[in-house]
Short mmCIF file of N, CA and C in Angstrom, two decimals:
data_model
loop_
_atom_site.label_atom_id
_atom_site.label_comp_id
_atom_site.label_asym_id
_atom_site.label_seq_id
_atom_site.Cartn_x
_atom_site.Cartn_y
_atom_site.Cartn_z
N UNK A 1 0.85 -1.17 0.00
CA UNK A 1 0.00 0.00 0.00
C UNK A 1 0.90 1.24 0.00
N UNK A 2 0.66 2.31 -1.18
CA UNK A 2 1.44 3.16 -1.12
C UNK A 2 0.89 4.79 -0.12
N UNK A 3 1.71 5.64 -0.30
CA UNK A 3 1.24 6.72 0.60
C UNK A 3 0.25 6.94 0.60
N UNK A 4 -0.56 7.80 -0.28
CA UNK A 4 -1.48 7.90 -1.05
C UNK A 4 -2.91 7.45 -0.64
N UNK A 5 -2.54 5.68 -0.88
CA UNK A 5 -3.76 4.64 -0.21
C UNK A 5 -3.48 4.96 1.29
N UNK A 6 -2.78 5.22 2.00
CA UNK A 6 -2.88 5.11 3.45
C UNK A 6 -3.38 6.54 3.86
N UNK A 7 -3.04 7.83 2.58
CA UNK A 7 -3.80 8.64 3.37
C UNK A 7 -5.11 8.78 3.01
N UNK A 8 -5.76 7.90 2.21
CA UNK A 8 -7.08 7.27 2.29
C UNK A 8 -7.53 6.92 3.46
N UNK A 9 -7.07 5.66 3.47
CA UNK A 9 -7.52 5.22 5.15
C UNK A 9 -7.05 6.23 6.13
N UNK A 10 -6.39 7.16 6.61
CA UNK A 10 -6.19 7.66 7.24
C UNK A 10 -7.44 8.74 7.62
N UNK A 11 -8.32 9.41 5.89
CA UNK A 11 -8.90 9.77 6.29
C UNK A 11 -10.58 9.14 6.15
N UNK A 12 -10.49 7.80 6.56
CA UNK A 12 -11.15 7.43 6.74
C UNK A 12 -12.00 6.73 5.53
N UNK A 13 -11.37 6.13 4.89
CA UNK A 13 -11.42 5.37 3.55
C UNK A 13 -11.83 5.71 2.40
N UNK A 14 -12.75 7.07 2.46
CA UNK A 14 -13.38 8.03 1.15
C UNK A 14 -12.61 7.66 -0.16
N UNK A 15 -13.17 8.45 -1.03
CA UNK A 15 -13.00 8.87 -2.14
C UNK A 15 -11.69 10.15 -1.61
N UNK A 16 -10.36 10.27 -1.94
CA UNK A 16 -9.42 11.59 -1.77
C UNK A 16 -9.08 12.47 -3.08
N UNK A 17 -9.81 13.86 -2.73
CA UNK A 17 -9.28 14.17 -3.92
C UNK A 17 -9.10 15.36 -3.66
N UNK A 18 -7.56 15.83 -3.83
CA UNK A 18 -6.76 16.64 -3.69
C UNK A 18 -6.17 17.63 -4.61
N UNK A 19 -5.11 18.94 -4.30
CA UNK A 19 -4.18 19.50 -4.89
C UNK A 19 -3.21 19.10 -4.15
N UNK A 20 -1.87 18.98 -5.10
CA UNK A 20 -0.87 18.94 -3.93
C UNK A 20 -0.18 19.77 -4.97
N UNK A 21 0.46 20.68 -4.25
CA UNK A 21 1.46 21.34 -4.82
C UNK A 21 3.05 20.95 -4.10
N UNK A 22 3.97 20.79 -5.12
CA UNK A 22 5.24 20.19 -4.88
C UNK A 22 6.48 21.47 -5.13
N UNK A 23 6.60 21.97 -4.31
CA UNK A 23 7.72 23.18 -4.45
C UNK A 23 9.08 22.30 -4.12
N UNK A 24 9.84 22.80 -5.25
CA UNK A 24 11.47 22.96 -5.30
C UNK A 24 12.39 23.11 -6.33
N UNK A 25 13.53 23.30 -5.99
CA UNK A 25 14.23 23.90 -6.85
C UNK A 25 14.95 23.06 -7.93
N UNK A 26 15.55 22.95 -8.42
CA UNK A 26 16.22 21.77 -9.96
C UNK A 26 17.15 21.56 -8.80
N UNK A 27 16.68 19.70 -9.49
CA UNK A 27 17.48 18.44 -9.34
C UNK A 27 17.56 17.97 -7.31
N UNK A 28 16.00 18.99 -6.49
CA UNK A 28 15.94 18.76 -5.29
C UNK A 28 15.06 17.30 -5.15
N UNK A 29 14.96 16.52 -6.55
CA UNK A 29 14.20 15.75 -6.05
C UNK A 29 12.98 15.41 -6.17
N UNK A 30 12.07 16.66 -6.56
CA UNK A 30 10.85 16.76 -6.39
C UNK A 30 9.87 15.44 -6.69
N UNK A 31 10.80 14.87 -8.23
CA UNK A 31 10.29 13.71 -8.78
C UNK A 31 10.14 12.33 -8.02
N UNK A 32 11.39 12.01 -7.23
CA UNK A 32 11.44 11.68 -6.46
C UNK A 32 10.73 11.15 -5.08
N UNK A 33 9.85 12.03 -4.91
CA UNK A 33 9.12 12.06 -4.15
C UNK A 33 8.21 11.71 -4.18
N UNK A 34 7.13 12.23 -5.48
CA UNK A 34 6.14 11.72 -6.13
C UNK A 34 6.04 10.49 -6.18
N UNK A 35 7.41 9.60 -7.02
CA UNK A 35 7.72 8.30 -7.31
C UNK A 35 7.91 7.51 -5.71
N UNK A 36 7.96 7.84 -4.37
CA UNK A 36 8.02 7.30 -3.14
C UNK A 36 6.52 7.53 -2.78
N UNK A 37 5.60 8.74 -3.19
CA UNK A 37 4.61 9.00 -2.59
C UNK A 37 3.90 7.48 -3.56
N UNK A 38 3.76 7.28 -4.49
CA UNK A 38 3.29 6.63 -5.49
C UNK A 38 3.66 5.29 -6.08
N UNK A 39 5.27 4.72 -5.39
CA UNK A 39 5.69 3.64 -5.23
C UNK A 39 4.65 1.90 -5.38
N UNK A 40 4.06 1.99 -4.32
CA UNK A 40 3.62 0.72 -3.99
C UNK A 40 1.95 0.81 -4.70
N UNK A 41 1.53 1.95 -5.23
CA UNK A 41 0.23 2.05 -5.72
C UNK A 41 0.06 1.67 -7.14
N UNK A 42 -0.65 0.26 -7.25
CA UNK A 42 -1.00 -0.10 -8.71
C UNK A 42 -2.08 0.72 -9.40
N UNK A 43 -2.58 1.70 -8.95
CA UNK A 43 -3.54 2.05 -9.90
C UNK A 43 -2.65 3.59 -10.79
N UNK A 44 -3.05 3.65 -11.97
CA UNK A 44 -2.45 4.60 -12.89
C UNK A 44 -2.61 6.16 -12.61
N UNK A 45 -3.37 6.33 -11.88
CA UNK A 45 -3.72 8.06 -11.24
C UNK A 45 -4.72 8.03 -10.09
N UNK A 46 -4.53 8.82 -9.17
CA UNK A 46 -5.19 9.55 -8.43
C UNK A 46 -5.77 10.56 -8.34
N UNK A 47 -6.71 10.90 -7.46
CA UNK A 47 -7.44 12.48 -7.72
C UNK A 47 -6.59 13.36 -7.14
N UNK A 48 -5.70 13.64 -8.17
CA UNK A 48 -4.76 14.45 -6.92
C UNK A 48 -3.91 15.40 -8.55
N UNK A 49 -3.80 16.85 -8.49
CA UNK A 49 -3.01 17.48 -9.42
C UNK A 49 -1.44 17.71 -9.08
N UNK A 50 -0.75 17.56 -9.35
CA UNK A 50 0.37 17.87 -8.61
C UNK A 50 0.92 18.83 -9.90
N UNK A 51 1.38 19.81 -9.11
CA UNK A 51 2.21 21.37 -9.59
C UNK A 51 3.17 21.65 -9.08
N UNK A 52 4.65 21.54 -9.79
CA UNK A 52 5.71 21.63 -9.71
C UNK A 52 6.01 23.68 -9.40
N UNK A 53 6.37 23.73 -8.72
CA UNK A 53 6.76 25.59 -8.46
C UNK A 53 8.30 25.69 -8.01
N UNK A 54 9.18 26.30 -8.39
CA UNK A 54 10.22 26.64 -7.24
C UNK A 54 10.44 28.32 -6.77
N UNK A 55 10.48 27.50 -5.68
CA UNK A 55 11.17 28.54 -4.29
C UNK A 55 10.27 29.56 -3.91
N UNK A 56 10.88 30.46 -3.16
CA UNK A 56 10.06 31.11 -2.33
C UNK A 56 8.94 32.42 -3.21
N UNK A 57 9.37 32.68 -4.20
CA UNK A 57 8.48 33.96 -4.94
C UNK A 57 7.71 33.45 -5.72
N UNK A 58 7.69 32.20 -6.19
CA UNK A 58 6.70 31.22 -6.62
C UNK A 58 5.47 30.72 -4.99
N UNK A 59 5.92 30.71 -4.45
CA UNK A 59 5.38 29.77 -3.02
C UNK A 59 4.23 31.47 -2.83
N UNK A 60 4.92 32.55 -3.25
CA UNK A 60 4.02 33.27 -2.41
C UNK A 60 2.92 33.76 -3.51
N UNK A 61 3.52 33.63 -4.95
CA UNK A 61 2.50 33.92 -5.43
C UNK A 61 1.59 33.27 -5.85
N UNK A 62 1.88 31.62 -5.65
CA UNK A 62 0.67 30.86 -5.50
C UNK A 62 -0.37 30.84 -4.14
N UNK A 63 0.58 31.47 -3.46
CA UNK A 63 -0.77 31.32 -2.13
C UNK A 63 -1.58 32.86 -2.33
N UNK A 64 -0.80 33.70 -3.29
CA UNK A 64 -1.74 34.77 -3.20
C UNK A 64 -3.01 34.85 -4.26
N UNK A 65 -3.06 33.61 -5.29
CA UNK A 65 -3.95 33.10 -6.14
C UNK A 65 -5.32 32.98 -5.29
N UNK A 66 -6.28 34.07 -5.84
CA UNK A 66 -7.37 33.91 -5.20
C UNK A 66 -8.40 32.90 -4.55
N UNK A 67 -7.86 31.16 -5.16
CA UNK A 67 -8.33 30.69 -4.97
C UNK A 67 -7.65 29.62 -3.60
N UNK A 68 -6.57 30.25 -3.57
CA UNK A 68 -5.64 29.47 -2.27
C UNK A 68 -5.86 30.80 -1.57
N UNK A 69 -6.23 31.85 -1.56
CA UNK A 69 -6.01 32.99 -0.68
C UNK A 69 -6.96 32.79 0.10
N UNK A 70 -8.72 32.52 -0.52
CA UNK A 70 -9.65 32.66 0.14
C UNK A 70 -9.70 31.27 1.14
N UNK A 71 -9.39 30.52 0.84
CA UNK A 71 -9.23 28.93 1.32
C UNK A 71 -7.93 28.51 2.62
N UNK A 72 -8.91 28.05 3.07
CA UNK A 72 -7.62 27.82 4.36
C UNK A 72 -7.05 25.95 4.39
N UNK A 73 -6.40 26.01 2.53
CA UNK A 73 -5.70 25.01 2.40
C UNK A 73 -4.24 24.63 3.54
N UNK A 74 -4.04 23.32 3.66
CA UNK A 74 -3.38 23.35 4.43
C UNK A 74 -1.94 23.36 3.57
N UNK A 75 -0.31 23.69 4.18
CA UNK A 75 0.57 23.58 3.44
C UNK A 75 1.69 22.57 3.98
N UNK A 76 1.90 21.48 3.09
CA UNK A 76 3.03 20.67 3.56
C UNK A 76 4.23 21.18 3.13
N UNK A 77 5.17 21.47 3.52
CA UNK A 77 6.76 21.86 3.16
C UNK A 77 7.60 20.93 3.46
N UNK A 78 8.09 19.64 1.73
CA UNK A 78 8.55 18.30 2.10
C UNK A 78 10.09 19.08 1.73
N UNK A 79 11.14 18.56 2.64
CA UNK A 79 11.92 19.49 2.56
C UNK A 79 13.35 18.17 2.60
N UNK A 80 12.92 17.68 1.03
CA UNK A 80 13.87 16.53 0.85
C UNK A 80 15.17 16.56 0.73
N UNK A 81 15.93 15.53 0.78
CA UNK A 81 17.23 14.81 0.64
C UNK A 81 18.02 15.43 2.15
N UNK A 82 17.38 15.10 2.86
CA UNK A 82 17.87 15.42 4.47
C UNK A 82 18.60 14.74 4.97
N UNK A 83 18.92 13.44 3.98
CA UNK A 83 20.01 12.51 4.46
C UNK A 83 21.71 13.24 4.03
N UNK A 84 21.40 14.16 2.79
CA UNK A 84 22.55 15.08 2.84
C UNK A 84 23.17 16.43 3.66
N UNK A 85 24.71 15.37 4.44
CA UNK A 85 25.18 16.46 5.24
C UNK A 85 25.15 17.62 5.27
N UNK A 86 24.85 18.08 4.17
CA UNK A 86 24.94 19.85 3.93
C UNK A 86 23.20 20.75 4.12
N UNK A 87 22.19 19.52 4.34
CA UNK A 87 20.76 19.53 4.44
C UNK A 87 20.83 20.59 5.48
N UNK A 88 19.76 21.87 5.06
CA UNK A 88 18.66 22.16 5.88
C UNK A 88 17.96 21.91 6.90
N UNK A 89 17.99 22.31 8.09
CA UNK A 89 17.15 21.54 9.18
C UNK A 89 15.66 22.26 8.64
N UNK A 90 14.91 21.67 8.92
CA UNK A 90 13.22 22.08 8.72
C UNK A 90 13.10 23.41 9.59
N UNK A 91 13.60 24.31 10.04
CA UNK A 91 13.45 25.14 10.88
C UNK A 91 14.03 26.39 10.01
N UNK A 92 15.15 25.93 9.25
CA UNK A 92 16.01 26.49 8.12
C UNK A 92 15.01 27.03 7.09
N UNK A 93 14.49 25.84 6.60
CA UNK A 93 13.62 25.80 5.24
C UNK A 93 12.56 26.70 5.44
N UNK A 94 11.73 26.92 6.45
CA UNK A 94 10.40 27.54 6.86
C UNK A 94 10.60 28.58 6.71
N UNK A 95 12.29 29.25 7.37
CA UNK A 95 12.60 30.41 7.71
C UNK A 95 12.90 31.04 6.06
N UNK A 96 13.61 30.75 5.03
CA UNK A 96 14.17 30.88 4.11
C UNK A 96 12.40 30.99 3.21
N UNK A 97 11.41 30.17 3.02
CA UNK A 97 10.62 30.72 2.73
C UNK A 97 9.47 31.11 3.32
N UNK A 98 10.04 31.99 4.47
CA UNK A 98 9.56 32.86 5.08
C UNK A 98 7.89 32.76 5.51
N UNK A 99 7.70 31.15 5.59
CA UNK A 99 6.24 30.53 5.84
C UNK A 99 5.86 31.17 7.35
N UNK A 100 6.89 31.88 7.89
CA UNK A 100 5.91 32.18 9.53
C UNK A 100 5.38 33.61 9.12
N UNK A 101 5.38 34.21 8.27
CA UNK A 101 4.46 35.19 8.45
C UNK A 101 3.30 34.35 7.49
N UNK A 102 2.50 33.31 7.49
CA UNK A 102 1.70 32.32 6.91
C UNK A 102 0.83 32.42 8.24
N UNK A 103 0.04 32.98 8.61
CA UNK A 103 -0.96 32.77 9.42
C UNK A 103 -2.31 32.81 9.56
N UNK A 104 -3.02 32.23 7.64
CA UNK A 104 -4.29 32.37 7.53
C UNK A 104 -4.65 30.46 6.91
N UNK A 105 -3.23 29.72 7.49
CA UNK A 105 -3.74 28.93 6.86
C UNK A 105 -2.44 27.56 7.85
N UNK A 106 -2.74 26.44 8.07
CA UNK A 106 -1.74 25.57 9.05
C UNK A 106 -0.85 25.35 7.72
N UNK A 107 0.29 25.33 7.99
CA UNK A 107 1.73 24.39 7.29
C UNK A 107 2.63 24.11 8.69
N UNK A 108 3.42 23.35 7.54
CA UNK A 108 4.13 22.17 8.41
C UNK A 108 5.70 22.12 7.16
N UNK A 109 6.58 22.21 7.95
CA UNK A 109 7.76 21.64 7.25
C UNK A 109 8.36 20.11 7.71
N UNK A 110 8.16 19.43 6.85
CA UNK A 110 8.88 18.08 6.91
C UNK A 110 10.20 17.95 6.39
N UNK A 111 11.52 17.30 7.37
CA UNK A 111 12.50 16.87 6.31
C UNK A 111 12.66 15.77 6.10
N UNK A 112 12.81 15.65 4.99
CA UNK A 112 12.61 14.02 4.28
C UNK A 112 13.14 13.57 3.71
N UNK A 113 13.82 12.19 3.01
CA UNK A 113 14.25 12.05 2.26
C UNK A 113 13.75 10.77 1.34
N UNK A 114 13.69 10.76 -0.29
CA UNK A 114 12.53 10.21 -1.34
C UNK A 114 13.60 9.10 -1.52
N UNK A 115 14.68 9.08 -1.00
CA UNK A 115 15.56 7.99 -1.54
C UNK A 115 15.36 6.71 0.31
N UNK A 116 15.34 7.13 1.20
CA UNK A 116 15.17 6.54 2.60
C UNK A 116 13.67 6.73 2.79
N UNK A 117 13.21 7.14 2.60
CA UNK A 117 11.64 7.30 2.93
C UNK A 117 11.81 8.03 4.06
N UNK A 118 12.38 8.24 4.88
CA UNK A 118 12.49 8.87 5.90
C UNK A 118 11.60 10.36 6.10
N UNK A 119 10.93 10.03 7.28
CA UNK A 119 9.63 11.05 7.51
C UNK A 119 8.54 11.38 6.46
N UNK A 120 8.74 11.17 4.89
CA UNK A 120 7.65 10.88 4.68
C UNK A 120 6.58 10.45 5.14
N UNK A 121 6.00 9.61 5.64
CA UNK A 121 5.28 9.07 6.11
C UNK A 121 4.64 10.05 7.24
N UNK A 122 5.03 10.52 8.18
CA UNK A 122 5.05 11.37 9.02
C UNK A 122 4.74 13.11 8.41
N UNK A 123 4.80 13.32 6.82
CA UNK A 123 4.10 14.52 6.31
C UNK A 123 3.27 14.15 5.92
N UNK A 124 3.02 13.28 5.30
CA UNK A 124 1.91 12.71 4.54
C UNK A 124 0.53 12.43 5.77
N UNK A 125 1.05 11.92 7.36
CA UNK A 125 0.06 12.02 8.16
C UNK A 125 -0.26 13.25 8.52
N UNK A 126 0.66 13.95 8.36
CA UNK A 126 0.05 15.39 9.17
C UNK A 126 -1.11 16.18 7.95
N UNK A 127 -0.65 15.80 6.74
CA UNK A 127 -1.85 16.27 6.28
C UNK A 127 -2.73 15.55 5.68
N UNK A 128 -2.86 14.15 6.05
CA UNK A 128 -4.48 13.51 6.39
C UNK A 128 -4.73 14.74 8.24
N UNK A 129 -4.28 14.38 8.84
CA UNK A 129 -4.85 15.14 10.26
C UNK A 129 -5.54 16.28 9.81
N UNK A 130 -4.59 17.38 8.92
CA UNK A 130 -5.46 18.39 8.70
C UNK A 130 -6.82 18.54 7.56
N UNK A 131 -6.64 17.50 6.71
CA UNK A 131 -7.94 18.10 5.92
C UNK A 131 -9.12 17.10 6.55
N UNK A 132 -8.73 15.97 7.63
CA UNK A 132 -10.20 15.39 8.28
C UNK A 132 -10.31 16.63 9.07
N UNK A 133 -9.35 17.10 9.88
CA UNK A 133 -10.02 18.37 10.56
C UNK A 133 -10.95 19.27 9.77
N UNK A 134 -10.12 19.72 8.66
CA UNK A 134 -10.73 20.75 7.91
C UNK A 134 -12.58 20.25 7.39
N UNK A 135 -12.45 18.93 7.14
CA UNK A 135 -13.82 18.00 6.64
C UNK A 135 -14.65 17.87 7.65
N UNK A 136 -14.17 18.07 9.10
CA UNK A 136 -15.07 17.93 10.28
C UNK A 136 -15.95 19.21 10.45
N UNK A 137 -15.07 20.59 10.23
CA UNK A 137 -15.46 21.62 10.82
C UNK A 137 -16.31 22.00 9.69
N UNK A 138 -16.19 21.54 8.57
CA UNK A 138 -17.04 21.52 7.42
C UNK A 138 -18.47 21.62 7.66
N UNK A 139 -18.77 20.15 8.27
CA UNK A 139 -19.91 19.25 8.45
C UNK A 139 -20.64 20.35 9.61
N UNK A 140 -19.83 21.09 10.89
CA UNK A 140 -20.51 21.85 11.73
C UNK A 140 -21.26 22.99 11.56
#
């Protein structure tokens, strides 16, 4: 079962159908990731768009797109190849694109790496957590 299917079940077995937007810069991987998020899953697509952006003046002018502006999408920041010594701590990455003045909407920086799987798993839960939240407060 690949990521994907688990954050199905995670949020509770539905139908998932998503944006994910994948920020980074050439040769960080991005593909990479996709291909770990998507690994163990036999089926040919998901409901899910994925949009390649890099770096930080891209990051802001997609969140200033009226349709991520009005929306309190949540933001994952996968902040791969963390197995390299010269890596970013996740505290680094947030700061550099300047996600703490981000306060109309939850993100999260993960560091990860698409070659170890490492913490994947652990971004990918945090945002099943947030859009069942977001699907709960929906329903109220």
């Amino acid at each position: 079962m690949g990521l994907l299917d688990k954050l199905s079940v995670w949020l509770g077995g539905g139908r998932v159908e998503a944006s994910v937007l994948v920020l980074g810069l050439d040769n960080s991987g991005k593909s990479s990731l996709l291909h770990a998020l998507r690994s163990a899953d036999q089926r040919p697509q998901h409901d899910a768009d994925y949009f390649t952006m890099v770096a930080r003046e891209e990051l802001q002018l997609a969140l200033a797109h009226p349709e991520l502006r009005a929306r309190r999408v949540p933001l994952l920041v996968l902040a791969n190849k963390s197995d390299d010594p010269h890596a970013l701590p996740a505290a680094h990455v947030a700061a550099a694109l300047g996600l703490e003045r981000i306060s109309d909407k939850p993100w999260h920086v993960c560091a990860t790496s698409a070659v170890s799987g490492g913490e994947l798993a652990g971004g990918v839960a945090w945002l099943a957590r947030q859009l069942r939240d977001a699907a709960l407060q929906q329903r109220r």
